[in-house]
Coordinates of C-alpha atoms and ligand atoms in Angstrom, one line a residue:
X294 CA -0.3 3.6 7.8
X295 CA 0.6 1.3 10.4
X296 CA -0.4 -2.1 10.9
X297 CA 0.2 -5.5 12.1
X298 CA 1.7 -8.4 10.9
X299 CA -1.1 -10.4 10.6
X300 CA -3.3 -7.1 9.1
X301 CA -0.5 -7.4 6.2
X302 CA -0.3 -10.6 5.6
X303 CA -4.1 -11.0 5.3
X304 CA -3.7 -8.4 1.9
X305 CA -1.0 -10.8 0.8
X306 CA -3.5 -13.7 1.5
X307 CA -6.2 -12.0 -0.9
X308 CA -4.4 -11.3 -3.7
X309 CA -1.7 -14.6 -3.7
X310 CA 1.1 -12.9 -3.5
X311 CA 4.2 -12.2 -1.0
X312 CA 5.0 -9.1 0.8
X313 CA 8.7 -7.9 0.8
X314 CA 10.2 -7.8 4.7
X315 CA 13.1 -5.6 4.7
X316 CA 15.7 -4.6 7.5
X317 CA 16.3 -1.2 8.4
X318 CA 19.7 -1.2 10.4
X319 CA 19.5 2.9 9.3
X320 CA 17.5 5.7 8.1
X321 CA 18.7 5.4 4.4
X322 CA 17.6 1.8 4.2
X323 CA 13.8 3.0 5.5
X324 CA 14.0 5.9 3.3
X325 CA 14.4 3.6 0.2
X326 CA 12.2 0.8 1.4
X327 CA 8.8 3.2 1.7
X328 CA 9.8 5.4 -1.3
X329 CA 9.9 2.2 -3.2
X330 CA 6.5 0.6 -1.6
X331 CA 4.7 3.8 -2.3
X332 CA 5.9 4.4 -5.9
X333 CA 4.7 0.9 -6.7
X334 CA 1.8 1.2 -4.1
X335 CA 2.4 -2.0 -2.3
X336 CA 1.9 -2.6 1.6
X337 CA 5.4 -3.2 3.0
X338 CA 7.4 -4.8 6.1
X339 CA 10.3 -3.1 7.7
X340 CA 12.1 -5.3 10.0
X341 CA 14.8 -4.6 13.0
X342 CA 17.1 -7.7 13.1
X343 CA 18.3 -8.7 16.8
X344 CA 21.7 -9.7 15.1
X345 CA 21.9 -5.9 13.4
X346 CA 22.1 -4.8 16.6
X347 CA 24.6 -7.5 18.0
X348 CA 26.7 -6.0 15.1
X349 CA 26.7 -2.2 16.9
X350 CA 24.7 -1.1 13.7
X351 CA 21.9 0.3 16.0
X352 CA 20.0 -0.4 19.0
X353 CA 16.3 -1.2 18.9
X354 CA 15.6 1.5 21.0
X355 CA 17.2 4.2 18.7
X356 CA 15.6 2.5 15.3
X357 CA 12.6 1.6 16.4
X358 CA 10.9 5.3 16.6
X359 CA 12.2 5.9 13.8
X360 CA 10.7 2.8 11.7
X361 CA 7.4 3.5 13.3
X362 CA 7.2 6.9 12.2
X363 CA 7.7 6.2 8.8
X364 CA 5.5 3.6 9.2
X365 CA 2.6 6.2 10.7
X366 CA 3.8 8.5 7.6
X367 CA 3.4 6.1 4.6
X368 CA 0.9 6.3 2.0
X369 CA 0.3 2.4 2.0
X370 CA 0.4 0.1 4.8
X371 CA 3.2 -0.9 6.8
X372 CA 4.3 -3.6 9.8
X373 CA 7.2 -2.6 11.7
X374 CA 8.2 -6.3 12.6
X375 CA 11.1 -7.6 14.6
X376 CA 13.7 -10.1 12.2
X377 CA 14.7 -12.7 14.2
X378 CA 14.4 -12.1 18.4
X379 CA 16.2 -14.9 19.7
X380 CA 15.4 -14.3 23.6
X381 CA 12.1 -13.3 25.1
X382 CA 13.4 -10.0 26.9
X383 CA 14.5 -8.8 23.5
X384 CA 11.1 -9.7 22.1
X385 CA 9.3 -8.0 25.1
X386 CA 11.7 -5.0 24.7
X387 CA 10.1 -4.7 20.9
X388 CA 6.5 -4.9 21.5
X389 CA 6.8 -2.2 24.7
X390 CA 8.7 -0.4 21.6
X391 CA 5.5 -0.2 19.3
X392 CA 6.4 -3.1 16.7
X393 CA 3.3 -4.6 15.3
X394 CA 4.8 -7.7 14.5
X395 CA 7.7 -9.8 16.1
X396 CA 9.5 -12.9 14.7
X397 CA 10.7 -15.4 18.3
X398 CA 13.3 -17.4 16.9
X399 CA 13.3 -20.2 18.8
X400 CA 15.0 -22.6 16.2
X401 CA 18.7 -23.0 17.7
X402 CA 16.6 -25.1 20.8
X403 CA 15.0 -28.2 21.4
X404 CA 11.5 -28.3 19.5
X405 CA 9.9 -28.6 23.6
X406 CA 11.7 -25.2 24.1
X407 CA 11.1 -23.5 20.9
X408 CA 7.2 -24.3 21.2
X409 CA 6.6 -23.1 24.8
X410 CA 9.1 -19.8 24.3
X411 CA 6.9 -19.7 20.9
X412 CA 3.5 -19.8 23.0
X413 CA 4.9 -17.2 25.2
X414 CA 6.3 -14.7 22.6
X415 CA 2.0 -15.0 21.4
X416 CA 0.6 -14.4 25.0
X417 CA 2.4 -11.5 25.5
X418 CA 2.0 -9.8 21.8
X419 CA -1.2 -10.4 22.6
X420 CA -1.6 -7.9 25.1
X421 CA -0.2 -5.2 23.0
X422 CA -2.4 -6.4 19.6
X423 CA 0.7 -7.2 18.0
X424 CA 1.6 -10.5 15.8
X425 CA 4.2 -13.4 16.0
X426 CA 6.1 -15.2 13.3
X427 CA 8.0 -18.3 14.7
X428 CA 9.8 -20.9 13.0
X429 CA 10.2 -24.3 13.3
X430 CA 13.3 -26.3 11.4
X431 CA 16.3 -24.0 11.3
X432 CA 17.9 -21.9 8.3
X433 CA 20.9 -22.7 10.0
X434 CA 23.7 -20.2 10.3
X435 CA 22.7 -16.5 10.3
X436 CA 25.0 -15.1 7.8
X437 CA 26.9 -17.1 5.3
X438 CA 25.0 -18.7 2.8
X439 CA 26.3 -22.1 3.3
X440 CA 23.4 -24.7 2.7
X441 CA 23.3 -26.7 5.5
X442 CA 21.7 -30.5 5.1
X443 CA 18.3 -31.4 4.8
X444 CA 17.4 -32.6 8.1
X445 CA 17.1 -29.7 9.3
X446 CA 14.5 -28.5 6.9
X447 CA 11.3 -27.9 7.9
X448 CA 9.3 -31.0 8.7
X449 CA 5.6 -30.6 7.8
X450 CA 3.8 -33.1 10.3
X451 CA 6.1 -30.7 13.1
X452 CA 5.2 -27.5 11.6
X453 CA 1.4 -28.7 11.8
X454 CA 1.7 -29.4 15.4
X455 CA 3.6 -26.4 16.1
X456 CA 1.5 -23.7 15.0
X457 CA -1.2 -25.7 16.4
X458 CA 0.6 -25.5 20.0
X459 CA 2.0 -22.1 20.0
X460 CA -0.8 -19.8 18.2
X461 CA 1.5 -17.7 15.8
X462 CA -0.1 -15.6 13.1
X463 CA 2.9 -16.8 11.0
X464 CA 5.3 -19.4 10.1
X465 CA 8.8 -19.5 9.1
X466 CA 10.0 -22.6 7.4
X467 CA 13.2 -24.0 6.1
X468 CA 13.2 -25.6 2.6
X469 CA 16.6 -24.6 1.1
X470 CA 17.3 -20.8 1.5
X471 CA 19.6 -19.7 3.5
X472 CA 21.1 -16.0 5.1
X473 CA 23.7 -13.9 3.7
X474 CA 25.3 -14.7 -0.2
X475 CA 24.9 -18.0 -1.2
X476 CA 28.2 -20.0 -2.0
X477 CA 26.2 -22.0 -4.6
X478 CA 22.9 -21.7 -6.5
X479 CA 19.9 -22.4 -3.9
X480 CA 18.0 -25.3 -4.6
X481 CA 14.8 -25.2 -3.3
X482 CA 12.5 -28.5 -1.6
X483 CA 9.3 -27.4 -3.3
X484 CA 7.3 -30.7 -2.4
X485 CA 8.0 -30.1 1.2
X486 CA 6.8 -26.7 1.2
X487 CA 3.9 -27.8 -0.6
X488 CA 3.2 -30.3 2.2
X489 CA 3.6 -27.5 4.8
X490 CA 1.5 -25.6 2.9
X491 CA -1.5 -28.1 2.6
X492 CA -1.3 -28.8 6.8
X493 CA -0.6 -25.4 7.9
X494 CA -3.8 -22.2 8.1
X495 CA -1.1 -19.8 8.6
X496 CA 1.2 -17.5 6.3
X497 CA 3.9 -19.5 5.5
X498 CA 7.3 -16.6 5.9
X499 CA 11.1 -17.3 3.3
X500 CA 14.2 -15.9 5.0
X501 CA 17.0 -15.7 2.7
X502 CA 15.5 -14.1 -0.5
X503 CA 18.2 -12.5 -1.7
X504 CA 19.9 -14.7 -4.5
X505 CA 16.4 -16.6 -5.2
X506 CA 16.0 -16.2 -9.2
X507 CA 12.5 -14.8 -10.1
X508 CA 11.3 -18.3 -11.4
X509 CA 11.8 -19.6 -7.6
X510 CA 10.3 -16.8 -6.5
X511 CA 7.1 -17.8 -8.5
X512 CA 7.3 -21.0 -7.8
X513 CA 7.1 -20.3 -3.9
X514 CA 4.7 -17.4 -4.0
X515 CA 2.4 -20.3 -6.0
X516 CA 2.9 -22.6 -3.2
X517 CA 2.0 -20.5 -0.2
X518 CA 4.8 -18.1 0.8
X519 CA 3.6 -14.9 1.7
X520 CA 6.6 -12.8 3.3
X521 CA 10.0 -13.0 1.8
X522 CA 12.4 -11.6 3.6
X523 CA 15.1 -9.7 1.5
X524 CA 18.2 -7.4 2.9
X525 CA 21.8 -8.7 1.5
X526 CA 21.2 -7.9 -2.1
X527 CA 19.3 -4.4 -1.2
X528 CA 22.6 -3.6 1.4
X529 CA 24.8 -4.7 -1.4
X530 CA 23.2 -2.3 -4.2
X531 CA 23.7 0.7 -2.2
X532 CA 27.4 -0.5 -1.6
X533 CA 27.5 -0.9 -5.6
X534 CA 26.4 2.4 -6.3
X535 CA 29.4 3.8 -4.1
X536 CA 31.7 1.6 -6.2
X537 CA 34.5 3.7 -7.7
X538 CA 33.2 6.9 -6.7
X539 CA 34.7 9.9 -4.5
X540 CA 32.4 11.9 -2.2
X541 CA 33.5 15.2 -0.6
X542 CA 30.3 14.8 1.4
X543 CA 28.7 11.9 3.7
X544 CA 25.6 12.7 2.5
X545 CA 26.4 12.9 -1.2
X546 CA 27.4 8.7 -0.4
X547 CA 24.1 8.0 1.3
X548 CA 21.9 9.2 -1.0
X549 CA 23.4 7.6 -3.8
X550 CA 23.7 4.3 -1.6
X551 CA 19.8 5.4 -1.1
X552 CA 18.7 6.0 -4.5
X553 CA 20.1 2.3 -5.6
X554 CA 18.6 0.7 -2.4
X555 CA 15.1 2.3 -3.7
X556 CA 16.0 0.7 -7.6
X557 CA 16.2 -2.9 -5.7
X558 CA 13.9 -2.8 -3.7
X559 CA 11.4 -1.8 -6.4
X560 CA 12.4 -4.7 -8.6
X561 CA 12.0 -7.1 -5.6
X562 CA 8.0 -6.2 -4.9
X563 CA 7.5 -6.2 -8.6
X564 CA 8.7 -10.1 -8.9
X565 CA 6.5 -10.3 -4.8
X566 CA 3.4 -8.8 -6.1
X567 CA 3.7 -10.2 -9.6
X568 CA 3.3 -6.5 -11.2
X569 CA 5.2 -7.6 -14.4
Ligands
13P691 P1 19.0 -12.1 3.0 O1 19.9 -11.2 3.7 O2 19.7 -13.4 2.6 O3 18.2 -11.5 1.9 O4 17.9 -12.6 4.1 C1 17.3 -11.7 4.9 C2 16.5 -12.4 6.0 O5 16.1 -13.5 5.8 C3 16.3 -11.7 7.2 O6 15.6 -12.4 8.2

């Protein structure tokens, strides 16, 4: 069943826990993320990144029918969302495509610039009944894991001002995660997302989950985070499970790489939805 990003998040809202948001650069990834939400009956977010496609792993326009009909397909509810748009067109592009929910990441500009591309990215997900995640600080580099320093971390009195400026149905903030592998063990500013927490209505949104240990995970579910988004330790379990192996068929690969995704994808939403 599809539905919007700020349908979703309100079911995360309810029952205090966070929703895993996972990218879908290919049909085995989607596969594995809804068989894995609907064996575990948990809503779920699949997400196109703009940089997936920068990478020539798909275009939006070939994926994006694609999520959406799994989406329409699946037993439990599901927001086809857009990771990471970092220009308007590309964030028009998705909600003419049909995604419910888009991220604007205006976080590489001036705070000026981020809020008023921010505002924009609402007005015109508006039209379509769609919902906006923005963020405000910056996780710094896309890929990488390197922890970048603390003033650029979310600030909460700026986060306050800016969802009250922009009108997005989510926020992303930065408290310590970071894209890609991390080079060392993340350590987390849980005061500070506390504070954002306490000043901020919305759905507060973690980038960088994978490589969070399941106490974190608890820790920031209990202070307010309600989307985590997850994809490097999913992409690197279906790489694992090809480890060593000979195929005589492509598709003998991809299911396996499938089958693994499903595995990790499960365990995430149990430690999200706190299932034990
Ligand atoms: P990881 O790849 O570090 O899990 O982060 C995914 C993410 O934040 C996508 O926006």
């Amino acid at each position: 069943m599809l539905v919007t990003l700020k349908e979703i998040l309100k079911i995360a809202e309810e029952k205090k826990i966070a929703l895993g948001a996972f990218n879908t650069p290919s049909m085995p990834y989607a596969r594995a993320i809804i068989a894995a939400a609907e064996a575990l009956n948990q809503p779920v977010i699949i997400m196109h990144a703009q940089v997936h496609e920068e990478m020539g792993l798909c275009t939006m326009e070939e994926v994006a029918p694609m999520m959406l009909w799994y989406a329409e397909h699946a037993k439990v509810p599901v927001c086809v969302h857009l990771d990471h748009g970092t220009d308007l067109d590309y964030v028009k592009r998705g909600l003419e495509l049909g995604f419910t929910g888009v991220m604007y990441d205006g976080s590489a500009l001036s705070y000026e610039e981020n809020a008023k591309n921010s505002a924009i990215a609402v007005e015109m997900a508006r039209k379509t009944g769609a919902s906006v995640e923005a963020e405000v600080g910056s996780m710094g580099s896309r890929e990488g894991g390197v922890q970048e320093d603390e003033s650029i971390y979310t600030d909460p009195d700026t986060a306050a001002k800016f969802v009250a400026e922009t009108g997005i149905d989510a926020l992303a903030c930065a408290f310590g995660t970071v894209h890609g592998f991390y080079a060392k063990e993340p350590k987390l500013d849980f005061p500070r997302l506390s504070k954002i927490d306490s000043l901020v209505e919305v759905p507060l949104v973690m980038h960088g989950g994978s490589g969070v240990s399941h106490a974190d995970y608890r820790e920031v579910i209990a202070r307010g985070v309600r989307k985590i988004n997850y994809y490097t330790y999913m992409s690197r379990a279906g790489a694992d499970a090809l480890n060593g192996q000979t195929f005589k068929q492509f598709h003998d690969a991809y299911v396996a790489a499938e089958k693994a995704m499903q595995r990790d994808v499960e365990a995430a939403i149990r430690v999200f939805a706190n299932l034990g």
